[in-house]
PDB file of C-alpha atoms in Angstrom:
ATOM      1  CA  MET A   1     -62.628 -81.600 -57.879  1.00  0.00           C
ATOM      2  CA  ASP A   2     -60.764 -80.556 -54.733  1.00  0.00           C
ATOM      3  CA  GLY A   3     -58.959 -77.836 -56.702  1.00  0.00           C
ATOM      4  CA  ALA A   4     -62.283 -76.487 -57.978  1.00  0.00           C
ATOM      5  CA  ARG A   5     -63.610 -76.264 -54.405  1.00  0.00           C
ATOM      6  CA  LYS A   6     -60.516 -74.376 -53.259  1.00  0.00           C
ATOM      7  CA  PHE A   7     -60.851 -72.005 -56.203  1.00  0.00           C
ATOM      8  CA  PHE A   8     -64.539 -71.426 -55.423  1.00  0.00           C
ATOM      9  CA  ILE A   9     -63.752 -70.748 -51.733  1.00  0.00           C
ATOM     10  CA  ARG A  10     -61.001 -68.323 -52.708  1.00  0.00           C
ATOM     11  CA  ILE A  11     -63.256 -66.437 -55.156  1.00  0.00           C
ATOM     12  CA  CYS A  12     -65.994 -66.167 -52.515  1.00  0.00           C
ATOM     13  CA  ALA A  13     -63.461 -64.857 -49.982  1.00  0.00           C
ATOM     14  CA  VAL A  14     -62.117 -62.233 -52.428  1.00  0.00           C
ATOM     15  CA  LEU A  15     -65.659 -61.049 -53.239  1.00  0.00           C
ATOM     16  CA  PHE A  16     -66.457 -60.840 -49.528  1.00  0.00           C
ATOM     17  CA  TYR A  17     -63.302 -58.818 -48.817  1.00  0.00           C
ATOM     18  CA  LEU A  18     -64.081 -56.481 -51.717  1.00  0.00           C
ATOM     19  CA  ALA A  19     -67.647 -55.960 -50.476  1.00  0.00           C
ATOM     20  CA  ALA A  20     -66.343 -55.327 -46.946  1.00  0.00           C
ATOM     21  CA  PHE A  21     -63.836 -52.756 -48.255  1.00  0.00           C
ATOM     22  CA  ILE A  22     -66.471 -50.841 -50.237  1.00  0.00           C
ATOM     23  CA  GLY A  23     -69.035 -51.051 -47.450  1.00  0.00           C
ATOM     24  CA  ILE A  24     -66.625 -49.790 -44.781  1.00  0.00           C
ATOM     25  CA  GLN A  25     -65.381 -46.921 -46.939  1.00  0.00           C
ATOM     26  CA  VAL A  26     -68.871 -45.733 -47.897  1.00  0.00           C
ATOM     27  CA  GLY A  27     -70.109 -46.080 -44.320  1.00  0.00           C
ATOM     28  CA  LEU A  28     -67.182 -44.183 -42.799  1.00  0.00           C
ATOM     29  CA  HIS A  29     -67.336 -41.429 -45.401  1.00  0.00           C
ATOM     30  CA  HIS A  30     -71.072 -40.952 -44.838  1.00  0.00           C
ATOM     31  CA  TYR A  31     -70.682 -41.006 -41.047  1.00  0.00           C
ATOM     32  CA  PHE A  32     -67.816 -38.531 -40.795  1.00  0.00           C
ATOM     33  CA  ALA A  33     -68.934 -36.224 -43.606  1.00  0.00           C
ATOM     34  CA  THR A  34     -72.413 -35.811 -42.126  1.00  0.00           C
ATOM     35  CA  PRO A  35     -72.633 -32.883 -39.710  1.00  0.00           C
ATOM     36  CA  SER A  36     -73.164 -33.842 -36.094  1.00  0.00           C
ATOM     37  CA  SER A  37     -75.746 -32.327 -33.779  1.00  0.00           C
ATOM     38  CA  PRO A  38     -75.313 -28.554 -33.490  1.00  0.00           C
ATOM     39  CA  GLN A  39     -72.948 -27.423 -30.746  1.00  0.00           C
ATOM     40  CA  ASN A  40     -75.013 -24.278 -30.386  1.00  0.00           C
ATOM     41  CA  HIS A  41     -78.390 -23.280 -31.814  1.00  0.00           C
ATOM     42  CA  ILE A  42     -80.063 -19.948 -31.117  1.00  0.00           C
ATOM     43  CA  PHE A  43     -83.458 -18.815 -32.386  1.00  0.00           C
ATOM     44  CA  TYR A  44     -84.041 -15.079 -32.619  1.00  0.00           C
ATOM     45  CA  ASN A  45     -87.342 -13.213 -32.400  1.00  0.00           C
ATOM     46  CA  ASP A  46     -88.611  -9.764 -31.464  1.00  0.00           C
ATOM     47  CA  GLU A  47     -87.528 -10.270 -27.850  1.00  0.00           C
ATOM     48  CA  ILE A  48     -84.222 -12.057 -28.492  1.00  0.00           C
ATOM     49  CA  ILE A  49     -82.071  -9.960 -30.815  1.00  0.00           C
ATOM     50  CA  PRO A  50     -78.264 -10.128 -31.199  1.00  0.00           C
ATOM     51  CA  VAL A  51     -76.193  -6.982 -30.827  1.00  0.00           C
ATOM     52  CA  TYR A  52     -74.292  -7.693 -34.066  1.00  0.00           C
ATOM     53  CA  PHE A  53     -75.116 -10.099 -36.882  1.00  0.00           C
ATOM     54  CA  PRO A  54     -73.067 -11.153 -39.952  1.00  0.00           C
ATOM     55  CA  VAL A  55     -74.692 -10.041 -43.203  1.00  0.00           C
ATOM     56  CA  LEU A  56     -73.831 -10.580 -46.857  1.00  0.00           C
ATOM     57  CA  LEU A  57     -73.202  -7.243 -48.585  1.00  0.00           C
ATOM     58  CA  LYS A  58     -72.468  -6.177 -52.136  1.00  0.00           C
ATOM     59  CA  THR A  59     -70.277  -3.243 -53.020  1.00  0.00           C
ATOM     60  CA  ASN A  60     -71.615  -0.794 -55.565  1.00  0.00           C
ATOM     61  CA  ASP A  61     -69.269  -1.746 -58.400  1.00  0.00           C
ATOM     62  CA  ASN A  62     -72.154  -2.431 -60.849  1.00  0.00           C
ATOM     63  CA  SER A  63     -70.773  -5.850 -61.796  1.00  0.00           C
ATOM     64  CA  GLY A  64     -72.873  -8.984 -61.915  1.00  0.00           C
ATOM     65  CA  SER A  65     -70.169 -11.265 -60.465  1.00  0.00           C
ATOM     66  CA  ASN A  66     -69.507 -12.286 -56.861  1.00  0.00           C
ATOM     67  CA  ASP A  67     -66.279 -10.251 -56.754  1.00  0.00           C
ATOM     68  CA  GLY A  68     -68.013  -7.401 -54.959  1.00  0.00           C
ATOM     69  CA  LEU A  69     -69.509  -9.544 -52.170  1.00  0.00           C
ATOM     70  CA  LEU A  70     -68.305  -9.323 -48.598  1.00  0.00           C
ATOM     71  CA  VAL A  71     -69.448 -10.261 -45.090  1.00  0.00           C
ATOM     72  CA  ARG A  72     -69.752  -7.674 -42.334  1.00  0.00           C
ATOM     73  CA  SER A  73     -71.157  -7.863 -38.811  1.00  0.00           C
ATOM     74  CA  LEU A  74     -73.713  -5.076 -38.612  1.00  0.00           C
ATOM     75  CA  SER A  75     -75.198  -3.528 -35.519  1.00  0.00           C
ATOM     76  CA  MET A  76     -78.854  -4.415 -35.100  1.00  0.00           C
ATOM     77  CA  THR A  77     -79.336  -1.094 -33.336  1.00  0.00           C
ATOM     78  CA  ASP A  78     -78.592   0.585 -36.664  1.00  0.00           C
ATOM     79  CA  TYR A  79     -79.734  -1.988 -39.212  1.00  0.00           C
ATOM     80  CA  GLY A  80     -82.322  -4.084 -37.376  1.00  0.00           C
ATOM     81  CA  ALA A  81     -86.103  -3.811 -37.403  1.00  0.00           C
ATOM     82  CA  SER A  82     -86.067  -0.623 -35.323  1.00  0.00           C
ATOM     83  CA  GLY A  83     -82.763   0.733 -36.630  1.00  0.00           C
ATOM     84  CA  SER A  84     -82.014   3.946 -38.441  1.00  0.00           C
ATOM     85  CA  ASN A  85     -82.061   2.133 -41.813  1.00  0.00           C
ATOM     86  CA  GLN A  86     -79.183   4.242 -43.109  1.00  0.00           C
ATOM     87  CA  LEU A  87     -76.804   2.066 -45.116  1.00  0.00           C
ATOM     88  CA  GLN A  88     -73.423   3.325 -46.170  1.00  0.00           C
ATOM     89  CA  GLU A  89     -73.253   4.513 -49.749  1.00  0.00           C
ATOM     90  CA  GLU A  90     -70.517   2.106 -50.874  1.00  0.00           C
ATOM     91  CA  TRP A  91     -72.506  -1.130 -50.312  1.00  0.00           C
ATOM     92  CA  ASN A  92     -75.994  -2.662 -50.142  1.00  0.00           C
ATOM     93  CA  ILE A  93     -77.502  -5.747 -48.508  1.00  0.00           C
ATOM     94  CA  TYR A  94     -77.239  -8.630 -50.988  1.00  0.00           C
ATOM     95  CA  GLN A  95     -80.701  -9.967 -51.933  1.00  0.00           C
ATOM     96  CA  ASP A  96     -80.389 -11.680 -55.337  1.00  0.00           C
ATOM     97  CA  ASN A  97     -82.029 -15.112 -55.409  1.00  0.00           C
ATOM     98  CA  GLY A  98     -79.729 -18.101 -55.807  1.00  0.00           C
ATOM     99  CA  GLU A  99     -76.718 -19.805 -54.242  1.00  0.00           C
ATOM    100  CA  GLY A 100     -73.014 -19.152 -54.374  1.00  0.00           C
ATOM    101  CA  ARG A 101     -69.781 -18.492 -52.547  1.00  0.00           C
ATOM    102  CA  LEU A 102     -67.472 -15.570 -52.089  1.00  0.00           C
ATOM    103  CA  ALA A 103     -65.001 -15.226 -54.931  1.00  0.00           C
ATOM    104  CA  ASN A 104     -62.050 -14.770 -52.583  1.00  0.00           C
ATOM    105  CA  SER A 105     -63.033 -17.429 -50.006  1.00  0.00           C
ATOM    106  CA  SER A 106     -64.255 -21.007 -50.406  1.00  0.00           C
ATOM    107  CA  LEU A 107     -65.219 -21.004 -46.712  1.00  0.00           C
ATOM    108  CA  VAL A 108     -68.140 -18.604 -47.186  1.00  0.00           C
ATOM    109  CA  THR A 109     -71.272 -19.863 -48.943  1.00  0.00           C
ATOM    110  CA  PHE A 110     -74.748 -18.385 -49.164  1.00  0.00           C
ATOM    111  CA  ALA A 111     -78.289 -19.092 -50.352  1.00  0.00           C
ATOM    112  CA  VAL A 112     -80.994 -16.506 -50.976  1.00  0.00           C
ATOM    113  CA  GLU A 113     -84.680 -17.344 -51.407  1.00  0.00           C
ATOM    114  CA  SER A 114     -87.815 -15.240 -51.736  1.00  0.00           C
ATOM    115  CA  LEU A 115     -90.392 -15.343 -48.968  1.00  0.00           C
ATOM    116  CA  SER A 116     -92.538 -12.660 -50.624  1.00  0.00           C
ATOM    117  CA  SER A 117     -92.152  -9.931 -53.208  1.00  0.00           C
ATOM    118  CA  ALA A 118     -90.420  -7.721 -50.638  1.00  0.00           C
ATOM    119  CA  ARG A 119     -88.835 -10.163 -48.176  1.00  0.00           C
ATOM    120  CA  ARG A 120     -85.799 -12.411 -48.695  1.00  0.00           C
ATOM    121  CA  LYS A 121     -84.382 -15.198 -46.556  1.00  0.00           C
ATOM    122  CA  ILE A 122     -80.585 -15.488 -46.557  1.00  0.00           C
ATOM    123  CA  THR A 123     -78.603 -18.457 -45.228  1.00  0.00           C
ATOM    124  CA  LEU A 124     -74.960 -17.572 -44.705  1.00  0.00           C
ATOM    125  CA  SER A 125     -72.405 -20.284 -43.870  1.00  0.00           C
ATOM    126  CA  LEU A 126     -68.979 -19.318 -42.535  1.00  0.00           C
ATOM    127  CA  GLY A 127     -66.414 -22.113 -42.281  1.00  0.00           C
ATOM    128  CA  GLU A 128     -63.203 -22.225 -40.257  1.00  0.00           C
ATOM    129  CA  GLU A 129     -59.791 -22.725 -41.819  1.00  0.00           C
ATOM    130  CA  ASN A 130     -59.467 -26.303 -40.535  1.00  0.00           C
ATOM    131  CA  LYS A 131     -62.925 -27.142 -41.996  1.00  0.00           C
ATOM    132  CA  ARG A 132     -63.896 -28.832 -38.740  1.00  0.00           C
ATOM    133  CA  ARG A 133     -66.532 -26.272 -37.729  1.00  0.00           C
ATOM    134  CA  PHE A 134     -68.793 -23.815 -39.484  1.00  0.00           C
ATOM    135  CA  SER A 135     -71.348 -21.255 -38.397  1.00  0.00           C
ATOM    136  CA  ILE A 136     -74.701 -20.814 -40.104  1.00  0.00           C
ATOM    137  CA  TYR A 137     -76.478 -17.470 -39.885  1.00  0.00           C
ATOM    138  CA  ILE A 138     -80.067 -17.228 -41.106  1.00  0.00           C
ATOM    139  CA  TYR A 139     -81.716 -13.858 -41.447  1.00  0.00           C
ATOM    140  CA  GLU A 140     -84.427 -12.102 -43.420  1.00  0.00           C
ATOM    141  CA  VAL A 141     -84.289  -8.771 -45.221  1.00  0.00           C
ATOM    142  CA  GLU A 142     -87.152  -6.414 -46.004  1.00  0.00           C
ATOM    143  CA  ASN A 143     -86.897  -2.715 -46.912  1.00  0.00           C
ATOM    144  CA  ASN A 144     -83.161  -2.862 -46.134  1.00  0.00           C
ATOM    145  CA  ARG A 145     -83.882  -3.915 -42.559  1.00  0.00           C
ATOM    146  CA  ILE A 146     -82.326  -7.066 -41.136  1.00  0.00           C
ATOM    147  CA  TYR A 147     -84.305  -9.622 -39.124  1.00  0.00           C
ATOM    148  CA  PRO A 148     -82.005 -12.277 -37.565  1.00  0.00           C
ATOM    149  CA  ARG A 149     -83.683 -15.687 -37.277  1.00  0.00           C
ATOM    150  CA  GLU A 150     -81.136 -18.389 -36.362  1.00  0.00           C
ATOM    151  CA  TYR A 151     -77.529 -19.048 -35.465  1.00  0.00           C
ATOM    152  CA  ILE A 152     -76.140 -22.608 -35.693  1.00  0.00           C
ATOM    153  CA  LEU A 153     -72.625 -23.715 -34.749  1.00  0.00           C
ATOM    154  CA  GLN A 154     -71.925 -27.020 -36.481  1.00  0.00           C
ATOM    155  CA  SER A 155     -68.951 -29.380 -36.407  1.00  0.00           C
ATOM    156  CA  TYR A 156     -67.965 -32.088 -38.868  1.00  0.00           C
ATOM    157  CA  MET A 157     -64.921 -33.793 -40.301  1.00  0.00           C
ATOM    158  CA  GLY A 158     -65.323 -32.011 -43.614  1.00  0.00           C
ATOM    159  CA  ASP A 159     -63.724 -32.537 -47.011  1.00  0.00           C
ATOM    160  CA  ASN A 160     -60.257 -33.027 -45.529  1.00  0.00           C
ATOM    161  CA  PHE A 161     -61.260 -36.380 -44.008  1.00  0.00           C
ATOM    162  CA  SER A 162     -60.195 -39.486 -45.939  1.00  0.00           C
ATOM    163  CA  PRO A 163     -61.710 -42.832 -44.905  1.00  0.00           C
ATOM    164  CA  ILE A 164     -59.040 -44.819 -46.795  1.00  0.00           C
ATOM    165  CA  PRO A 165     -56.647 -45.435 -43.824  1.00  0.00           C
ATOM    166  CA  PHE A 166     -59.472 -46.635 -41.582  1.00  0.00           C
ATOM    167  CA  THR A 167     -60.947 -48.703 -44.406  1.00  0.00           C
ATOM    168  CA  MET A 168     -57.616 -50.370 -45.181  1.00  0.00           C
ATOM    169  CA  GLY A 169     -57.032 -51.180 -41.513  1.00  0.00           C
ATOM    170  CA  LEU A 170     -60.482 -52.654 -40.930  1.00  0.00           C
ATOM    171  CA  THR A 171     -60.411 -54.592 -44.192  1.00  0.00           C
ATOM    172  CA  PHE A 172     -56.967 -55.998 -43.357  1.00  0.00           C
ATOM    173  CA  LEU A 173     -58.322 -57.134 -39.990  1.00  0.00           C
ATOM    174  CA  ILE A 174     -61.295 -58.784 -41.702  1.00  0.00           C
ATOM    175  CA  VAL A 175     -58.949 -60.517 -44.153  1.00  0.00           C
ATOM    176  CA  LEU A 176     -56.823 -61.899 -41.297  1.00  0.00           C
ATOM    177  CA  LEU A 177     -59.853 -63.122 -39.385  1.00  0.00           C
ATOM    178  CA  GLY A 178     -61.413 -64.516 -42.536  1.00  0.00           C
ATOM    179  CA  GLU A 179     -58.277 -66.422 -43.466  1.00  0.00           C
ATOM    180  CA  LYS A 180     -57.890 -67.759 -39.954  1.00  0.00           C
ATOM    181  CA  PHE A 181     -61.434 -68.752 -39.064  1.00  0.00           C
ATOM    182  CA  VAL A 182     -63.295 -69.225 -42.330  1.00  0.00           C
ATOM    183  CA  VAL A 183     -61.066 -70.245 -45.212  1.00  0.00           C
ATOM    184  CA  LYS A 184     -58.732 -72.496 -43.194  1.00  0.00           C
ATOM    185  CA  ARG A 185     -61.626 -74.184 -41.387  1.00  0.00           C
ATOM    186  CA  LEU A 186     -63.423 -74.811 -44.656  1.00  0.00           C
ATOM    187  CA  LYS A 187     -60.257 -76.337 -46.092  1.00  0.00           C
ATOM    188  CA  THR A 188     -59.789 -78.454 -42.970  1.00  0.00           C
ATOM    189  CA  ALA A 189     -63.396 -79.632 -43.083  1.00  0.00           C
ATOM    190  CA  ARG A 190     -63.040 -80.584 -46.739  1.00  0.00           C
ATOM    191  CA  SER A 191     -59.804 -82.428 -46.064  1.00  0.00           C
ATOM    192  CA  THR A 192     -61.339 -84.337 -43.140  1.00  0.00           C
ATOM    193  CA  SER A 193     -64.430 -85.324 -45.070  1.00  0.00           C
ATOM    194  CA  THR A 194     -62.289 -86.476 -47.995  1.00  0.00           C
ATOM    195  CA  GLY A 195     -60.101 -88.544 -45.690  1.00  0.00           C
ATOM    196  CA  LEU A 196     -63.118 -90.244 -44.083  1.00  0.00           C
ATOM    197  CA  GLU A 197     -64.479 -91.238 -47.408  1.00  0.00           C
TER     198      GLU A 197
END
């Protein structure tokens, strides 16, 4: 009977350690992979307009792929609401609905949605090489004119963060504490009660 109790205690301890390991790993991954509060957030309007703004462009290669996409910072004096509206002949402002990324860079992603039949909203995300920070540029396009709306500088741990080392360390600490304060005390209590009987 005493062996069965020890086996039951050991099984309960193993299940607890396993649950702690999974819980810590999921919690850490969610915490570090979730973007923190923006380091910088600017809202643009008719009075607040940037001098230059990054825009997603498509070269005139007549292909349906993302190979011809590129990002350029355009002058709002030339391409903004009151600009000359004269785009260069070799490229156009990208306005096709959907999501994607640049073919030659995994750090640049975009999303295009329709606000009306003539106006599009584009969200352009530019990541840094270390994947610790990324900039989000939100703008609208109508009649080949660019209307900047928001700029967000965000930081996060990114895909290069692995919670395994932290999880292993915390779980090992829990195992040590569990063995010291829970399992051994339960065994001692069982031994004492058996001896009294």
